[in-house]
């Protein structure tokens, strides 16, 4: 029986995927196919590349320091707020120069052609470039030119790509959704201690709240409005797509109290994913046995 796992988008919230994958791995659920959108594409690519989710966790825990700050530092241009050169450097350093087809299992990540609006499924070619396209939130990141089109965030058209797994032979599919209903009064996390962590926290505040004179207690600024709009649309799109392309099992991780750029909280987000997966694991295993029986 072939098992496929679909990892959804959501910025820093996607670090919760690592916790979910840890629990699944502990219970013997290791995917034969992986599909990921946006941050799900990055986590999925790292999982396929490194082979053990604990190695991915070790890498992500490094975000508690300032190792992301140089790459996400705002460098506004006509096509993006974050330096294209720096984010490309981060992905090439993290994912290397290998091809998707060289991974030890099939990997897929959707992107969106910004002009035609169509979904572009990336399953061959340079891994770092494919992930770069899938994570490209409009305005934040510059679109990526591939095959004559300009590609942006895959979450605009396929936020949790279960259908991709089914089309490519998965007998049992697990979806991990990290965009859950938003709270009117989300819990506010205290700023982290330590100079390095504080630098990234300040960067988060600059990008998501302070840019163009926005603040959490006043009307949303341009970037905050954009990210919130995308998340609201994705939440409704996820509901529709998971209804029409229903996975065999689904794990929802409540990340409503975290923001898009809070990459400096990896341990908290990983634990959030673990907790959600442990609550759901009995149901996932039950559904897996039922799928196995059908295959046999």
Short mmCIF file of C-alpha atoms in Angstrom, two decimals:
data_model
loop_
_atom_site.label_atom_id
_atom_site.label_comp_id
_atom_site.label_asym_id
_atom_site.label_seq_id
_atom_site.Cartn_x
_atom_site.Cartn_y
_atom_site.Cartn_z
CA UNK A 1 0.00 0.00 0.00
CA UNK A 2 1.41 3.37 -1.00
CA UNK A 3 1.03 6.13 1.59
CA UNK A 4 1.02 9.79 0.61
CA UNK A 5 1.24 12.84 2.87
CA UNK A 6 0.06 16.33 1.87
CA UNK A 7 1.53 19.27 3.79
CA UNK A 8 -0.28 22.61 3.63
CA UNK A 9 0.99 26.18 3.50
CA UNK A 10 1.01 28.85 6.18
CA UNK A 11 4.40 30.52 6.66
CA UNK A 12 6.13 29.86 9.97
CA UNK A 13 3.05 27.96 11.14
CA UNK A 14 4.23 25.18 8.85
CA UNK A 15 6.97 24.26 11.32
CA UNK A 16 4.15 22.37 13.03
CA UNK A 17 4.37 19.88 10.15
CA UNK A 18 7.60 18.62 11.68
CA UNK A 19 5.85 17.65 14.90
CA UNK A 20 3.10 15.86 12.97
CA UNK A 21 5.61 13.93 10.86
CA UNK A 22 7.53 12.94 14.00
CA UNK A 23 4.45 11.33 15.53
CA UNK A 24 3.51 9.61 12.28
CA UNK A 25 7.03 8.27 11.93
CA UNK A 26 6.97 6.98 15.52
CA UNK A 27 3.87 4.95 14.60
CA UNK A 28 5.36 3.52 11.46
CA UNK A 29 3.67 5.85 8.99
CA UNK A 30 6.43 6.84 6.60
CA UNK A 31 5.22 8.28 3.27
CA UNK A 32 5.99 6.76 -0.09
CA UNK A 33 4.94 10.05 -1.73
CA UNK A 34 5.12 13.60 -0.39
CA UNK A 35 3.27 16.66 -1.69
CA UNK A 36 3.70 20.07 -0.12
CA UNK A 37 2.57 23.62 -0.77
CA UNK A 38 4.54 26.71 0.24
CA UNK A 39 6.12 26.04 3.67
CA UNK A 40 4.79 22.50 3.29
CA UNK A 41 6.96 22.24 0.18
CA UNK A 42 10.04 23.29 2.15
CA UNK A 43 9.39 20.87 5.03
CA UNK A 44 8.47 18.08 2.61
CA UNK A 45 11.59 18.66 0.51
CA UNK A 46 13.79 18.57 3.60
CA UNK A 47 12.08 15.37 4.77
CA UNK A 48 12.67 13.67 1.42
CA UNK A 49 16.23 14.96 1.24
CA UNK A 50 17.34 14.08 4.78
CA UNK A 51 15.30 10.90 5.18
CA UNK A 52 14.53 11.30 8.89
CA UNK A 53 12.22 13.92 10.34
CA UNK A 54 14.45 14.25 13.39
CA UNK A 55 17.18 15.66 11.15
CA UNK A 56 14.68 18.20 9.82
CA UNK A 57 13.70 19.09 13.39
CA UNK A 58 17.34 19.69 14.32
CA UNK A 59 17.71 22.01 11.36
CA UNK A 60 14.51 23.93 12.16
CA UNK A 61 15.44 24.42 15.80
CA UNK A 62 18.30 26.54 14.53
CA UNK A 63 15.72 29.17 13.60
CA UNK A 64 15.56 30.10 17.30
CA UNK A 65 18.80 31.97 16.67
CA UNK A 66 19.36 34.58 14.01
CA UNK A 67 20.28 32.29 11.12
CA UNK A 68 17.21 33.37 9.12
CA UNK A 69 17.63 37.09 9.70
CA UNK A 70 20.12 37.74 6.87
CA UNK A 71 17.87 35.93 4.38
CA UNK A 72 14.53 37.55 5.36
CA UNK A 73 15.83 41.06 5.93
CA UNK A 74 13.60 43.46 3.97
CA UNK A 75 15.09 44.66 0.69
CA UNK A 76 12.10 46.26 -1.10
CA UNK A 77 12.15 46.21 -4.89
CA UNK A 78 9.61 46.53 -7.67
CA UNK A 79 8.66 42.84 -7.38
CA UNK A 80 9.15 41.87 -3.74
CA UNK A 81 9.94 43.03 -0.22
CA UNK A 82 12.54 40.34 0.51
CA UNK A 83 15.84 40.06 -1.35
CA UNK A 84 15.56 37.54 -4.20
CA UNK A 85 19.30 36.87 -4.06
CA UNK A 86 19.25 36.11 -0.34
CA UNK A 87 16.24 33.79 -0.28
CA UNK A 88 17.65 31.93 -3.27
CA UNK A 89 20.98 31.60 -1.43
CA UNK A 90 19.19 30.20 1.64
CA UNK A 91 17.31 27.57 -0.38
CA UNK A 92 20.37 26.51 -2.37
CA UNK A 93 22.39 26.22 0.81
CA UNK A 94 19.59 24.27 2.53
CA UNK A 95 18.43 22.03 -0.32
CA UNK A 96 21.53 21.84 -2.47
CA UNK A 97 21.67 21.71 -6.24
CA UNK A 98 20.02 18.32 -6.77
CA UNK A 99 16.98 17.44 -8.85
CA UNK A 100 13.55 16.39 -7.61
CA UNK A 101 13.79 13.13 -9.55
CA UNK A 102 16.95 12.25 -7.61
CA UNK A 103 15.10 12.09 -4.28
CA UNK A 104 14.44 8.69 -2.74
CA UNK A 105 10.66 9.09 -3.12
CA UNK A 106 8.33 11.07 -5.40
CA UNK A 107 7.93 14.70 -4.35
CA UNK A 108 5.45 17.23 -5.71
CA UNK A 109 4.88 20.92 -5.02
CA UNK A 110 2.24 23.12 -6.63
CA UNK A 111 2.85 26.71 -7.67
CA UNK A 112 0.57 29.27 -9.30
CA UNK A 113 1.13 31.00 -12.62
CA UNK A 114 0.46 34.59 -11.58
CA UNK A 115 -0.74 35.64 -15.04
CA UNK A 116 -2.94 32.73 -16.08
CA UNK A 117 -4.04 31.73 -12.59
CA UNK A 118 -3.48 28.06 -13.38
CA UNK A 119 -1.82 25.52 -11.11
CA UNK A 120 1.66 24.37 -12.13
CA UNK A 121 2.76 21.11 -10.56
CA UNK A 122 6.52 20.89 -10.08
CA UNK A 123 7.76 17.32 -9.87
CA UNK A 124 10.98 17.43 -11.89
CA UNK A 125 13.97 19.74 -12.17
CA UNK A 126 15.98 21.63 -9.54
CA UNK A 127 14.54 21.03 -6.07
CA UNK A 128 15.53 24.43 -4.66
CA UNK A 129 13.95 26.26 -7.60
CA UNK A 130 10.67 24.34 -7.27
CA UNK A 131 10.42 25.11 -3.56
CA UNK A 132 11.38 28.71 -4.24
CA UNK A 133 8.39 29.00 -6.60
CA UNK A 134 5.94 27.31 -4.23
CA UNK A 135 6.81 29.57 -1.26
CA UNK A 136 6.65 32.84 -3.23
CA UNK A 137 3.92 34.78 -1.45
CA UNK A 138 3.04 37.68 -3.77
CA UNK A 139 4.56 41.05 -2.84
CA UNK A 140 6.72 39.42 -0.13
CA UNK A 141 8.79 37.38 -2.62
CA UNK A 142 9.58 37.96 -6.26
CA UNK A 143 7.81 35.59 -8.73
CA UNK A 144 9.96 32.79 -10.15
CA UNK A 145 10.29 32.37 -13.89
CA UNK A 146 9.96 28.70 -14.91
CA UNK A 147 8.97 27.39 -18.34
CA UNK A 148 7.97 30.77 -19.67
CA UNK A 149 5.63 31.60 -16.75
CA UNK A 150 5.99 33.58 -13.55
CA UNK A 151 5.18 31.37 -10.58
CA UNK A 152 4.08 32.31 -7.07
CA UNK A 153 2.71 30.62 -3.94
CA UNK A 154 0.99 27.31 -4.66
CA UNK A 155 -1.38 27.93 -1.77
CA UNK A 156 -3.38 30.32 -3.94
CA UNK A 157 -4.77 27.37 -5.92
CA UNK A 158 -3.95 24.17 -4.00
CA UNK A 159 -3.22 24.82 -0.31
CA UNK A 160 -3.24 21.13 0.78
CA UNK A 161 -2.44 19.04 -2.33
CA UNK A 162 -4.23 15.76 -1.60
CA UNK A 163 -5.42 15.39 -5.20
CA UNK A 164 -1.81 15.29 -6.39
CA UNK A 165 -1.14 12.22 -4.23
CA UNK A 166 -4.23 10.42 -5.50
CA UNK A 167 -3.36 11.09 -9.14
CA UNK A 168 0.09 9.64 -8.56
CA UNK A 169 -0.90 6.32 -7.05
CA UNK A 170 -1.33 6.86 -3.30
CA UNK A 171 -3.64 4.25 -1.75
CA UNK A 172 -3.77 5.98 1.64
CA UNK A 173 -3.56 9.77 1.99
CA UNK A 174 -2.97 11.90 5.08
CA UNK A 175 -3.52 15.67 4.91
CA UNK A 176 -1.98 18.08 7.40
CA UNK A 177 -3.75 21.44 7.58
CA UNK A 178 -2.23 24.29 9.60
CA UNK A 179 -4.62 27.09 8.56
CA UNK A 180 -7.49 26.87 11.01
CA UNK A 181 -10.31 29.35 11.82
CA UNK A 182 -8.95 32.66 13.05
CA UNK A 183 -9.57 33.98 16.53
CA UNK A 184 -10.82 37.51 17.15
CA UNK A 185 -8.58 37.71 20.21
CA UNK A 186 -5.55 35.50 19.60
CA UNK A 187 -3.17 34.78 22.45
CA UNK A 188 -0.14 37.04 22.30
CA UNK A 189 3.22 35.43 22.83
CA UNK A 190 5.91 37.35 24.74
CA UNK A 191 8.95 38.40 22.73
CA UNK A 192 11.80 35.89 23.06
CA UNK A 193 14.80 36.66 25.23
CA UNK A 194 18.31 36.97 23.91
CA UNK A 195 19.78 39.38 21.41
CA UNK A 196 19.74 37.00 18.42
CA UNK A 197 16.13 35.89 18.94
CA UNK A 198 15.05 39.48 19.50
CA UNK A 199 16.54 40.50 16.14
CA UNK A 200 14.31 38.04 14.30
CA UNK A 201 11.32 39.01 16.43
CA UNK A 202 11.86 42.63 15.48
CA UNK A 203 12.13 41.61 11.84
CA UNK A 204 8.78 39.81 12.17
CA UNK A 205 7.21 42.91 13.67
CA UNK A 206 8.66 45.12 10.95
CA UNK A 207 7.42 42.96 8.08
CA UNK A 208 4.02 41.96 9.42
CA UNK A 209 2.97 44.96 11.50
CA UNK A 210 5.19 48.04 11.37
CA UNK A 211 5.70 48.38 7.64
CA UNK A 212 3.81 51.40 6.27
CA UNK A 213 2.94 52.54 9.80
CA UNK A 214 0.69 49.61 10.71
CA UNK A 215 0.44 48.21 14.23
CA UNK A 216 -1.51 45.50 15.98
CA UNK A 217 -3.74 48.01 17.75
CA UNK A 218 -4.47 50.17 14.71
CA UNK A 219 -5.79 49.45 11.27
CA UNK A 220 -3.86 46.74 9.36
CA UNK A 221 -1.03 47.88 7.12
CA UNK A 222 -0.54 46.75 3.52
CA UNK A 223 1.48 43.61 4.29
CA UNK A 224 -0.68 42.50 7.20
CA UNK A 225 -3.81 43.00 5.08
CA UNK A 226 -2.31 40.99 2.23
CA UNK A 227 -1.25 38.06 4.43
CA UNK A 228 -4.58 38.01 6.25
CA UNK A 229 -6.49 38.13 2.96
CA UNK A 230 -4.52 35.19 1.57
CA UNK A 231 -5.02 33.19 4.77
CA UNK A 232 -8.78 33.86 4.84
CA UNK A 233 -9.10 32.78 1.21
CA UNK A 234 -6.97 29.70 1.80
CA UNK A 235 -9.04 28.67 4.81
CA UNK A 236 -12.17 28.61 2.67
CA UNK A 237 -10.40 27.01 -0.28
CA UNK A 238 -9.07 24.26 2.00
CA UNK A 239 -12.59 23.49 3.20
CA UNK A 240 -13.83 23.24 -0.39
CA UNK A 241 -10.93 21.21 -1.75
CA UNK A 242 -10.78 18.77 1.16
CA UNK A 243 -14.48 18.22 0.60
CA UNK A 244 -14.06 17.36 -3.07
CA UNK A 245 -10.65 15.66 -2.76
CA UNK A 246 -11.14 14.15 0.68
CA UNK A 247 -8.05 12.50 2.19
CA UNK A 248 -8.29 9.19 3.99
CA UNK A 249 -7.18 10.93 7.19
CA UNK A 250 -6.65 14.55 8.15
CA UNK A 251 -4.80 16.25 10.99
CA UNK A 252 -5.73 19.86 11.77
CA UNK A 253 -3.18 21.85 13.78
CA UNK A 254 -4.52 24.98 15.48
CA UNK A 255 -1.93 27.69 14.79
CA UNK A 256 -4.30 30.65 14.95
CA UNK A 257 -2.24 32.30 17.70
CA UNK A 258 0.94 32.38 15.60
CA UNK A 259 1.86 34.79 12.84
CA UNK A 260 3.26 34.21 9.37
CA UNK A 261 6.86 35.20 10.16
CA UNK A 262 7.31 33.75 13.64
CA UNK A 263 10.06 31.39 12.50
CA UNK A 264 11.93 32.13 15.74
CA UNK A 265 9.45 29.90 17.66
CA UNK A 266 10.25 26.49 16.10
CA UNK A 267 10.15 24.45 19.31
CA UNK A 268 6.69 25.77 20.23
CA UNK A 269 5.29 25.14 16.76
CA UNK A 270 6.80 21.66 16.53
CA UNK A 271 5.25 20.79 19.89
CA UNK A 272 1.90 22.14 18.66
CA UNK A 273 2.09 19.77 15.72
CA UNK A 274 3.05 16.84 17.93
CA UNK A 275 0.12 17.48 20.26
CA UNK A 276 -2.38 17.61 17.38
CA UNK A 277 -0.98 14.43 15.85
CA UNK A 278 -1.10 12.51 19.14
CA UNK A 279 -4.77 13.41 19.50
CA UNK A 280 -5.47 12.19 15.98
CA UNK A 281 -3.16 9.18 15.73
CA UNK A 282 -5.65 6.50 16.80
CA UNK A 283 -8.08 7.62 14.11
CA UNK A 284 -5.28 7.80 11.52
CA UNK A 285 -4.14 4.25 12.35
CA UNK A 286 -7.73 2.97 12.22
CA UNK A 287 -8.25 4.53 8.80
CA UNK A 288 -4.92 3.17 7.63
CA UNK A 289 -5.95 -0.37 8.57
CA UNK A 290 -9.20 0.08 6.66
CA UNK A 291 -7.31 1.30 3.58
CA UNK A 292 -4.91 -1.63 3.84
CA UNK A 293 -7.83 -4.05 3.94
CA UNK A 294 -9.23 -2.57 0.74
CA UNK A 295 -5.88 -2.89 -1.03
CA UNK A 296 -5.55 -6.52 0.05
#
